[in-house]
Amino acid sequence: MRSAVVVGAGIGGLAAAGALARSGWKVTLLERDDRLRPGRAALVLWPNGVRALRALGLAGGLEGISTPVPAAGIRRPDGTWLVQPGAVDLTGEIGSPPVVVHREDLHDAFIAALGEQVDVRGGIAVQSARVRRDRPAVGDGRVTFEADLVVAADGPDSAVRRRLAAASTFASGGFAAWRAVIPWYRAPEIPAGTELHGEVLGNGQRFAYASLGERGSAGGSTRGGMYWVATVPGALRPEPPTGQLALLRRWFAGWPAPIAQLLAATEADDLVQEPVGEVTPLPETFGVVAGAGGFALVGDAAHAMPHHLAQGASLALEDVATLQTVLAELAVPAALGEYSRIRKPRILRVLQQSRKAAAVLQVRGRLAASLARVHPRTLERAAAAATEWGGPTG
C-alpha cells in the first residue's frame, strides 16, 4: 500500500487526505493545532471549484449548504452605481454562478469523507522537509514522518515550501482583509430595496456582502447568516479584535446600506483578519521528486495570491483533483512532473487576472474614476479565467 503524509488540515489538506485515502493510500494528516478546527467565516466557490469537488466525489450535499451569489452590481461609497446589476456575467462558460458556503459546513463534509485510512496527528508543527532513505520526509524537530508522497498544504507561509523552494516567499500586497459571518439570530434587517448580495468599492477600500441562505429557513446553509469581507490599504492591524472592529466602523462610516448595519451587528469574536499578498516568485515546480517518491505543493503553499478573485479555495481543490488523477495513472515521480506541467500554466493565467483585478480594485485617489470604464471588463475576464478549467487533466 502506498503511503502519504499530508501537511496542513485546511481545505486543500483535508481534500487531499480524503482523496488519497479513498484511492487506497495509507494517509497521515499532520495539523499544527491540537485538533482539526474548521476555518471561520465563509468562502466563495467559483464554478471551477464546484467542478473540482465533483471530480473528487465531494459535491454531494453541496446544494444544501451553499447559496448562489448573483451578479448584484457594484456601487461607489456615495451609493451611485459603478457597475449596474446584471452588467457583468459571472457564470462564465459553465453557466452557473459562484456559491458562498460557511467554512464549518464545508469542513464537516470533508471530515465525513476522510474515512478510516487517515491517521490524524494534531499538535505537529512541521519545520523540516528532506529526503530520508530515498523517500521524502518531514519533521517537527521531535518526530520525523516519511512516506512515498508528502503533500504540502500548509498555507502561504508553508514550511515545506521554504525548504524546497527557498526563493519563493509570501509577500504582502500592502492590504489587509477581514471576514465575518453574522448568524441570523443577530443579523440586522436589511433595508427595503437593498439586495442581500452586493459590493461597494472606493479609494482602495472594498466591502462585499452576501447572504448564507434565507432568514428563518433551513435552506442555504445549516449555519446561515450574513457574510461580509472588507479590504483596506495597509498592513495587518495589531489592535485586539475590538479595536479592529472600531476601526472598520470608522473607515466605512457613511457607506451605503447595509454596510453600517452589518458592522454594527458584528461582534469582535466574528472577525477573521487576513493578509493580502502572493507567493512570489512562483516555485519553479509544484512537484519535487525525492528518490522514488516526492513532494507536491497544493493550494496557498504553492501559489497564494490576492483574494480579489476569491479563487483560493477553488484553485486548491483543482490542485487536489489533478494530483489524484495523475497519481492514479503514474508512479509518484512521473505523476509529480505531470501535476506541475498541468497546473503551472493554469495558475499563471489566474494570477495574471488577479493582478489585473488588483490594479483596478486597489486604485486610489483621482484615478478611481477610471473604474467605471475598466471594472466590468475586468470582471468578465476574471469570470472567464475562473471557469475555463477543463478538469483534472488540463
GROMACS .gro file of C-alpha atoms in nm:
model
  394
    1MET     CA    1   0.000   0.000   0.000
    2ARG     CA    2   0.137   0.340  -0.097
    3SER     CA    3   0.172   0.591   0.185
    4ALA     CA    4   0.130   0.968   0.202
    5VAL     CA    5   0.184   1.242   0.457
    6VAL     CA    6  -0.037   1.550   0.420
    7VAL     CA    7   0.084   1.865   0.598
    8GLY     CA    8  -0.198   2.100   0.694
    9ALA     CA    9  -0.566   2.036   0.758
   10GLY     CA   10  -0.722   2.327   0.576
   11ILE     CA   11  -0.942   2.287   0.271
   12GLY     CA   12  -0.664   2.162   0.044
   13GLY     CA   13  -0.517   1.930   0.307
   14LEU     CA   14  -0.848   1.772   0.405
   15ALA     CA   15  -0.946   1.726   0.041
   16ALA     CA   16  -0.608   1.568  -0.041
   17ALA     CA   17  -0.609   1.336   0.261
   18GLY     CA   18  -0.958   1.211   0.184
   19ALA     CA   19  -0.893   1.173  -0.190
   20LEU     CA   20  -0.576   0.971  -0.134
   21ALA     CA   21  -0.737   0.753   0.132
   22ARG     CA   22  -1.033   0.674  -0.093
   23SER     CA   23  -0.783   0.578  -0.364
   24GLY     CA   24  -0.623   0.317  -0.141
   25TRP     CA   25  -0.335   0.515   0.011
   26LYS     CA   26  -0.239   0.497   0.377
   27VAL     CA   27  -0.251   0.862   0.485
   28THR     CA   28  -0.111   1.051   0.782
   29LEU     CA   29  -0.255   1.401   0.823
   30LEU     CA   30  -0.044   1.646   1.025
   31GLU     CA   31  -0.200   1.958   1.175
   32ARG     CA   32  -0.034   2.236   1.374
   33ASP     CA   33  -0.333   2.281   1.607
   34ASP     CA   34  -0.403   2.022   1.872
   35ARG     CA   35  -0.715   1.912   1.683
   36LEU     CA   36  -0.885   1.969   1.349
   37ARG     CA   37  -1.065   2.301   1.362
   38PRO     CA   38  -1.287   2.444   1.089
   39GLY     CA   39  -1.189   2.773   0.939
   40ARG     CA   40  -1.406   3.061   1.050
   41ALA     CA   41  -1.638   3.280   0.845
   42ALA     CA   42  -1.728   3.170   0.491
   43LEU     CA   43  -1.580   3.142   0.145
   44VAL     CA   44  -1.680   3.165  -0.221
   45LEU     CA   45  -1.653   2.865  -0.452
   46TRP     CA   46  -1.648   2.952  -0.820
   47PRO     CA   47  -1.789   2.704  -1.074
   48ASN     CA   48  -1.442   2.561  -1.127
   49GLY     CA   49  -1.420   2.485  -0.754
   50VAL     CA   50  -1.758   2.313  -0.760
   51ARG     CA   51  -1.645   2.110  -1.062
   52ALA     CA   52  -1.329   2.009  -0.874
   53LEU     CA   53  -1.544   1.897  -0.581
   54ARG     CA   54  -1.742   1.678  -0.818
   55ALA     CA   55  -1.421   1.528  -0.958
   56LEU     CA   56  -1.319   1.444  -0.601
   57GLY     CA   57  -1.658   1.294  -0.517
   58LEU     CA   58  -1.722   1.564  -0.256
   59ALA     CA   59  -2.004   1.763  -0.417
   60GLY     CA   60  -2.286   1.556  -0.271
   61GLY     CA   61  -2.497   1.773  -0.046
   62LEU     CA   62  -2.327   2.097  -0.157
   63GLU     CA   63  -2.659   2.247  -0.264
   64GLY     CA   64  -2.783   2.210   0.092
   65ILE     CA   65  -2.500   2.413   0.244
   66SER     CA   66  -2.432   2.675  -0.023
   67THR     CA   67  -2.606   2.981  -0.164
   68PRO     CA   68  -2.566   3.115  -0.522
   69VAL     CA   69  -2.405   3.458  -0.549
   70PRO     CA   70  -2.567   3.656  -0.831
   71ALA     CA   71  -2.401   3.946  -1.011
   72ALA     CA   72  -2.554   4.218  -0.797
   73GLY     CA   73  -2.363   4.516  -0.930
   74ILE     CA   74  -2.105   4.741  -0.764
   75ARG     CA   75  -2.163   5.078  -0.601
   76ARG     CA   76  -1.943   5.371  -0.502
   77PRO     CA   77  -1.928   5.488  -0.139
   78ASP     CA   78  -2.183   5.760  -0.222
   79GLY     CA   79  -2.431   5.491  -0.331
   80THR     CA   80  -2.418   5.558  -0.705
   81TRP     CA   81  -2.364   5.265  -0.940
   82LEU     CA   82  -2.015   5.189  -1.059
   83VAL     CA   83  -2.131   4.873  -1.234
   84GLN     CA   84  -2.505   4.828  -1.288
   85PRO     CA   85  -2.666   4.500  -1.169
   86GLY     CA   86  -2.658   4.245  -1.448
   87ALA     CA   87  -2.386   4.429  -1.642
   88VAL     CA   88  -2.134   4.152  -1.575
   89ASP     CA   89  -2.189   3.781  -1.631
   90LEU     CA   90  -2.013   3.586  -1.354
   91THR     CA   91  -2.129   3.245  -1.473
   92GLY     CA   92  -1.868   3.208  -1.747
   93GLU     CA   93  -1.858   2.903  -1.972
   94ILE     CA   94  -2.006   2.663  -1.717
   95GLY     CA   95  -2.323   2.870  -1.689
   96SER     CA   96  -2.365   2.869  -1.311
   97PRO     CA   97  -2.284   3.145  -1.061
   98PRO     CA   98  -2.036   3.124  -0.776
   99VAL     CA   99  -2.170   2.999  -0.442
  100VAL     CA  100  -2.095   3.106  -0.086
  101VAL     CA  101  -2.060   2.839   0.183
  102HIS     CA  102  -1.982   2.851   0.554
  103ARG     CA  103  -1.636   2.710   0.624
  104GLU     CA  104  -1.769   2.497   0.908
  105ASP     CA  105  -2.020   2.328   0.678
  106LEU     CA  106  -1.751   2.252   0.420
  107HIS     CA  107  -1.516   2.132   0.695
  108ASP     CA  108  -1.780   1.890   0.824
  109ALA     CA  109  -1.831   1.748   0.475
  110PHE     CA  110  -1.458   1.692   0.430
  111ILE     CA  111  -1.418   1.534   0.774
  112ALA     CA  112  -1.702   1.292   0.699
  113ALA     CA  113  -1.522   1.190   0.378
  114LEU     CA  114  -1.183   1.117   0.537
  115GLY     CA  115  -1.259   0.751   0.604
  116GLU     CA  116  -1.071   0.516   0.835
  117GLN     CA  117  -0.744   0.512   0.639
  118VAL     CA  118  -0.641   0.859   0.761
  119ASP     CA  119  -0.429   0.883   1.076
  120VAL     CA  120  -0.479   1.235   1.211
  121ARG     CA  121  -0.196   1.379   1.422
  122GLY     CA  122  -0.259   1.711   1.596
  123GLY     CA  123  -0.002   1.940   1.756
  124ILE     CA  124   0.257   1.876   1.482
  125ALA     CA  125   0.419   2.197   1.355
  126VAL     CA  126   0.625   2.081   1.060
  127GLN     CA  127   0.958   2.261   1.036
  128SER     CA  128   1.173   2.049   0.806
  129ALA     CA  129   1.149   1.868   0.473
  130ARG     CA  130   1.420   1.640   0.332
  131VAL     CA  131   1.489   1.309   0.165
  132ARG     CA  132   1.528   1.016   0.400
  133ARG     CA  133   1.612   0.662   0.286
  134ASP     CA  134   1.539   0.767  -0.072
  135ARG     CA  135   1.191   0.888   0.027
  136PRO     CA  136   1.051   1.230   0.123
  137ALA     CA  137   1.016   1.312   0.492
  138VAL     CA  138   0.901   1.599   0.712
  139GLY     CA  139   0.950   1.663   1.081
  140ASP     CA  140   0.869   1.895   1.369
  141GLY     CA  141   1.208   1.871   1.542
  142ARG     CA  142   1.097   1.577   1.754
  143VAL     CA  143   0.937   1.327   1.519
  144THR     CA  144   1.008   1.252   1.153
  145PHE     CA  145   0.737   1.131   0.915
  146GLU     CA  146   0.836   0.967   0.587
  147ALA     CA  147   0.619   0.831   0.308
  148ASP     CA  148   0.605   0.776  -0.067
  149LEU     CA  149   0.443   1.116  -0.108
  150VAL     CA  150   0.432   1.434   0.101
  151VAL     CA  151   0.153   1.680   0.018
  152ALA     CA  152   0.232   2.031   0.141
  153ALA     CA  153  -0.097   2.207   0.212
  154ASP     CA  154   0.035   2.425   0.493
  155GLY     CA  155  -0.068   2.765   0.362
  156PRO     CA  156   0.109   3.075   0.228
  157ASP     CA  157   0.387   3.058   0.489
  158SER     CA  158   0.445   2.690   0.411
  159ALA     CA  159   0.742   2.546   0.600
  160VAL     CA  160   0.770   2.272   0.338
  161ARG     CA  161   0.788   2.522   0.052
  162ARG     CA  162   1.057   2.719   0.235
  163ARG     CA  163   1.274   2.405   0.234
  164LEU     CA  164   1.201   2.308  -0.126
  165ALA     CA  165   1.180   2.649  -0.296
  166ALA     CA  166   1.361   2.894  -0.072
  167ALA     CA  167   1.341   3.175  -0.327
  168SER     CA  168   0.959   3.170  -0.320
  169THR     CA  169   0.820   3.372  -0.030
  170PHE     CA  170   0.486   3.519   0.070
  171ALA     CA  171   0.494   3.894   0.004
  172SER     CA  172   0.231   4.131   0.139
  173GLY     CA  173   0.031   4.326  -0.116
  174GLY     CA  174   0.000   4.624   0.117
  175PHE     CA  175  -0.359   4.546   0.210
  176ALA     CA  176  -0.537   4.371   0.494
  177ALA     CA  177  -0.871   4.193   0.480
  178TRP     CA  178  -1.136   4.092   0.730
  179ARG     CA  179  -1.414   3.837   0.703
  180ALA     CA  180  -1.710   3.768   0.928
  181VAL     CA  181  -2.039   3.582   0.940
  182ILE     CA  182  -2.322   3.731   1.143
  183PRO     CA  183  -2.560   3.449   1.241
  184TRP     CA  184  -2.925   3.503   1.158
  185TYR     CA  185  -3.034   3.538   1.520
  186ARG     CA  186  -2.847   3.872   1.543
  187ALA     CA  187  -2.818   3.968   1.177
  188PRO     CA  188  -2.971   4.310   1.104
  189GLU     CA  189  -3.281   4.361   0.897
  190ILE     CA  190  -3.167   4.469   0.552
  191PRO     CA  191  -3.334   4.796   0.444
  192ALA     CA  192  -3.615   4.755   0.193
  193GLY     CA  193  -3.494   4.767  -0.166
  194THR     CA  194  -3.137   4.662  -0.075
  195GLU     CA  195  -3.008   4.339  -0.226
  196LEU     CA  196  -2.879   4.062   0.001
  197HIS     CA  197  -2.565   4.039  -0.215
  198GLY     CA  198  -2.355   4.338  -0.314
  199GLU     CA  199  -2.022   4.515  -0.331
  200VAL     CA  200  -1.906   4.872  -0.269
  201LEU     CA  201  -1.571   4.999  -0.392
  202GLY     CA  202  -1.385   5.324  -0.340
  203ASN     CA  203  -1.038   5.472  -0.284
  204GLY     CA  204  -0.864   5.140  -0.230
  205GLN     CA  205  -1.129   5.012   0.010
  206ARG     CA  206  -1.374   4.735  -0.067
  207PHE     CA  207  -1.673   4.590   0.115
  208ALA     CA  208  -1.868   4.291  -0.021
  209TYR     CA  209  -2.152   4.100   0.142
  210ALA     CA  210  -2.371   3.800   0.072
  211SER     CA  211  -2.649   3.603   0.232
  212LEU     CA  212  -2.594   3.249   0.359
  213GLY     CA  213  -2.942   3.113   0.298
  214GLU     CA  214  -3.259   3.289   0.398
  215ARG     CA  215  -3.354   3.423   0.738
  216GLY     CA  216  -3.579   3.182   0.927
  217SER     CA  217  -3.527   2.888   0.691
  218ALA     CA  218  -3.305   2.581   0.681
  219GLY     CA  219  -3.204   2.646   0.322
  220GLY     CA  220  -2.869   2.771   0.200
  221SER     CA  221  -2.655   2.680   0.499
  222THR     CA  222  -2.703   2.498   0.826
  223ARG     CA  223  -2.502   2.785   0.971
  224GLY     CA  224  -2.677   3.069   0.789
  225GLY     CA  225  -2.640   3.440   0.830
  226MET     CA  226  -2.487   3.740   0.656
  227TYR     CA  227  -2.130   3.707   0.530
  228TRP     CA  228  -1.910   4.006   0.460
  229VAL     CA  229  -1.548   4.074   0.359
  230ALA     CA  230  -1.370   4.409   0.380
  231THR     CA  231  -1.032   4.513   0.237
  232VAL     CA  232  -0.835   4.826   0.329
  233PRO     CA  233  -0.487   4.956   0.240
  234GLY     CA  234  -0.213   4.896   0.496
  235ALA     CA  235  -0.053   4.621   0.699
  236LEU     CA  236  -0.224   4.380   0.935
  237ARG     CA  237  -0.363   4.567   1.235
  238PRO     CA  238  -0.201   4.490   1.572
  239GLU     CA  239  -0.501   4.600   1.779
  240PRO     CA  240  -0.721   4.341   1.952
  241PRO     CA  241  -1.039   4.247   1.763
  242THR     CA  242  -1.244   4.508   1.948
  243GLY     CA  243  -1.008   4.779   1.825
  244GLN     CA  244  -1.008   4.640   1.472
  245LEU     CA  245  -1.387   4.641   1.466
  246ALA     CA  246  -1.393   5.003   1.582
  247LEU     CA  247  -1.156   5.096   1.300
  248LEU     CA  248  -1.368   4.916   1.041
  249ARG     CA  249  -1.679   5.101   1.160
  250ARG     CA  250  -1.493   5.430   1.127
  251TRP     CA  251  -1.335   5.355   0.788
  252PHE     CA  252  -1.668   5.251   0.633
  253ALA     CA  253  -1.885   5.513   0.802
  254GLY     CA  254  -2.122   5.677   0.556
  255TRP     CA  255  -2.101   5.394   0.303
  256PRO     CA  256  -2.438   5.279   0.165
  257ALA     CA  257  -2.668   5.033   0.337
  258PRO     CA  258  -2.641   4.767   0.459
  259ILE     CA  259  -2.272   4.820   0.548
  260ALA     CA  260  -2.328   5.023   0.865
  261GLN     CA  261  -2.598   4.779   0.979
  262LEU     CA  262  -2.370   4.477   0.917
  263LEU     CA  263  -2.076   4.628   1.102
  264ALA     CA  264  -2.300   4.734   1.392
  265ALA     CA  265  -2.425   4.375   1.426
  266THR     CA  266  -2.074   4.228   1.402
  267GLU     CA  267  -1.905   4.122   1.725
  268ALA     CA  268  -1.530   4.118   1.780
  269ASP     CA  269  -1.526   3.738   1.801
  270ASP     CA  270  -1.675   3.722   1.449
  271LEU     CA  271  -1.371   3.887   1.290
  272VAL     CA  272  -1.106   3.697   1.095
  273GLN     CA  273  -0.818   3.919   0.984
  274GLU     CA  274  -0.608   3.802   0.688
  275PRO     CA  275  -0.309   3.938   0.496
  276VAL     CA  276  -0.343   4.012   0.126
  277GLY     CA  277  -0.045   3.904  -0.083
  278GLU     CA  278   0.106   3.637  -0.304
  279VAL     CA  279   0.380   3.376  -0.323
  280THR     CA  280   0.647   3.532  -0.541
  281PRO     CA  281   0.813   3.415  -0.749
  282LEU     CA  282   0.608   3.104  -0.805
  283PRO     CA  283   0.807   2.787  -0.736
  284GLU     CA  284   0.975   2.651  -1.047
  285THR     CA  285   0.776   2.331  -0.999
  286PHE     CA  286   0.480   2.229  -0.785
  287GLY     CA  287   0.610   1.872  -0.770
  288VAL     CA  288   0.956   1.788  -0.632
  289VAL     CA  289   1.092   1.438  -0.685
  290ALA     CA  290   1.270   1.279  -0.388
  291GLY     CA  291   1.409   0.937  -0.465
  292ALA     CA  292   1.127   0.701  -0.554
  293GLY     CA  293   0.872   0.948  -0.419
  294GLY     CA  294   0.839   1.321  -0.375
  295PHE     CA  295   0.663   1.633  -0.257
  296ALA     CA  296   0.353   1.802  -0.402
  297LEU     CA  297   0.270   2.166  -0.324
  298VAL     CA  298  -0.102   2.244  -0.327
  299GLY     CA  299  -0.319   2.548  -0.264
  300ASP     CA  300  -0.170   2.856  -0.098
  301ALA     CA  301   0.151   2.665  -0.019
  302ALA     CA  302   0.217   2.661  -0.394
  303HIS     CA  303   0.052   2.975  -0.526
  304ALA     CA  304  -0.113   3.206  -0.272
  305MET     CA  305  -0.243   3.516  -0.447
  306PRO     CA  306  -0.453   3.821  -0.355
  307HIS     CA  307  -0.811   3.728  -0.277
  308HIS     CA  308  -0.969   3.974  -0.522
  309LEU     CA  309  -1.097   3.691  -0.743
  310ALA     CA  310  -1.195   3.473  -0.444
  311GLN     CA  311  -1.019   3.181  -0.612
  312GLY     CA  312  -0.805   3.045  -0.327
  313ALA     CA  313  -1.027   2.753  -0.224
  314SER     CA  314  -1.129   2.669  -0.580
  315LEU     CA  315  -0.768   2.654  -0.704
  316ALA     CA  316  -0.668   2.434  -0.411
  317LEU     CA  317  -0.946   2.191  -0.500
  318GLU     CA  318  -0.836   2.195  -0.864
  319ASP     CA  319  -0.484   2.107  -0.746
  320VAL     CA  320  -0.605   1.811  -0.543
  321ALA     CA  321  -0.832   1.680  -0.819
  322THR     CA  322  -0.543   1.697  -1.067
  323LEU     CA  323  -0.299   1.533  -0.827
  324GLN     CA  324  -0.543   1.250  -0.757
  325THR     CA  325  -0.589   1.187  -1.129
  326VAL     CA  326  -0.221   1.173  -1.223
  327LEU     CA  327  -0.133   0.956  -0.922
  328ALA     CA  328  -0.393   0.703  -1.036
  329GLU     CA  329  -0.214   0.666  -1.370
  330LEU     CA  330   0.158   0.714  -1.300
  331ALA     CA  331   0.430   0.632  -1.049
  332VAL     CA  332   0.491   0.910  -0.799
  333PRO     CA  333   0.795   1.077  -0.967
  334ALA     CA  334   0.629   1.086  -1.308
  335ALA     CA  335   0.297   1.194  -1.157
  336LEU     CA  336   0.460   1.490  -0.984
  337GLY     CA  337   0.611   1.610  -1.310
  338GLU     CA  338   0.277   1.579  -1.485
  339TYR     CA  339   0.097   1.753  -1.199
  340SER     CA  340   0.324   2.056  -1.222
  341ARG     CA  341   0.310   2.059  -1.603
  342ILE     CA  342  -0.071   2.077  -1.592
  343ARG     CA  343  -0.110   2.318  -1.303
  344LYS     CA  344   0.159   2.580  -1.365
  345PRO     CA  345   0.006   2.736  -1.681
  346ARG     CA  346  -0.338   2.743  -1.522
  347ILE     CA  347  -0.209   2.918  -1.210
  348LEU     CA  348  -0.017   3.171  -1.418
  349ARG     CA  349  -0.335   3.260  -1.611
  350VAL     CA  350  -0.538   3.314  -1.295
  351LEU     CA  351  -0.254   3.504  -1.129
  352GLN     CA  352  -0.238   3.738  -1.429
  353GLN     CA  353  -0.610   3.809  -1.397
  354SER     CA  354  -0.575   3.855  -1.022
  355ARG     CA  355  -0.307   4.119  -1.073
  356LYS     CA  356  -0.521   4.298  -1.330
  357ALA     CA  357  -0.816   4.293  -1.090
  358ALA     CA  358  -0.593   4.425  -0.811
  359ALA     CA  359  -0.481   4.713  -1.033
  360VAL     CA  360  -0.846   4.813  -1.063
  361LEU     CA  361  -0.980   4.725  -0.720
  362GLN     CA  362  -0.692   4.886  -0.532
  363VAL     CA  363  -0.681   5.211  -0.730
  364ARG     CA  364  -0.691   5.519  -0.507
  365GLY     CA  365  -0.742   5.891  -0.538
  366ARG     CA  366  -0.850   6.061  -0.860
  367LEU     CA  367  -0.772   5.755  -1.069
  368ALA     CA  368  -1.074   5.581  -0.913
  369ALA     CA  369  -1.294   5.750  -1.174
  370SER     CA  370  -1.144   5.515  -1.435
  371LEU     CA  371  -1.312   5.220  -1.263
  372ALA     CA  372  -1.638   5.297  -1.439
  373ARG     CA  373  -1.476   5.210  -1.770
  374VAL     CA  374  -1.243   4.926  -1.671
  375HIS     CA  375  -1.408   4.728  -1.396
  376PRO     CA  376  -1.686   4.548  -1.589
  377ARG     CA  377  -1.441   4.418  -1.849
  378THR     CA  378  -1.201   4.308  -1.577
  379LEU     CA  379  -1.473   4.111  -1.401
  380GLU     CA  380  -1.577   3.944  -1.724
  381ARG     CA  381  -1.221   3.832  -1.787
  382ALA     CA  382  -1.185   3.716  -1.429
  383ALA     CA  383  -1.502   3.508  -1.460
  384ALA     CA  384  -1.370   3.353  -1.781
  385ALA     CA  385  -1.039   3.267  -1.614
  386ALA     CA  386  -1.221   3.118  -1.318
  387THR     CA  387  -1.448   2.896  -1.523
  388GLU     CA  388  -1.222   2.783  -1.805
  389TRP     CA  389  -1.080   2.491  -1.608
  390GLY     CA  390  -1.109   2.184  -1.828
  391GLY     CA  391  -1.098   1.926  -1.549
  392PRO     CA  392  -0.817   1.735  -1.375
  393THR     CA  393  -0.621   1.663  -1.692
  394GLY     CA  394  -0.599   2.016  -1.829
   0.00000   0.00000   0.00000
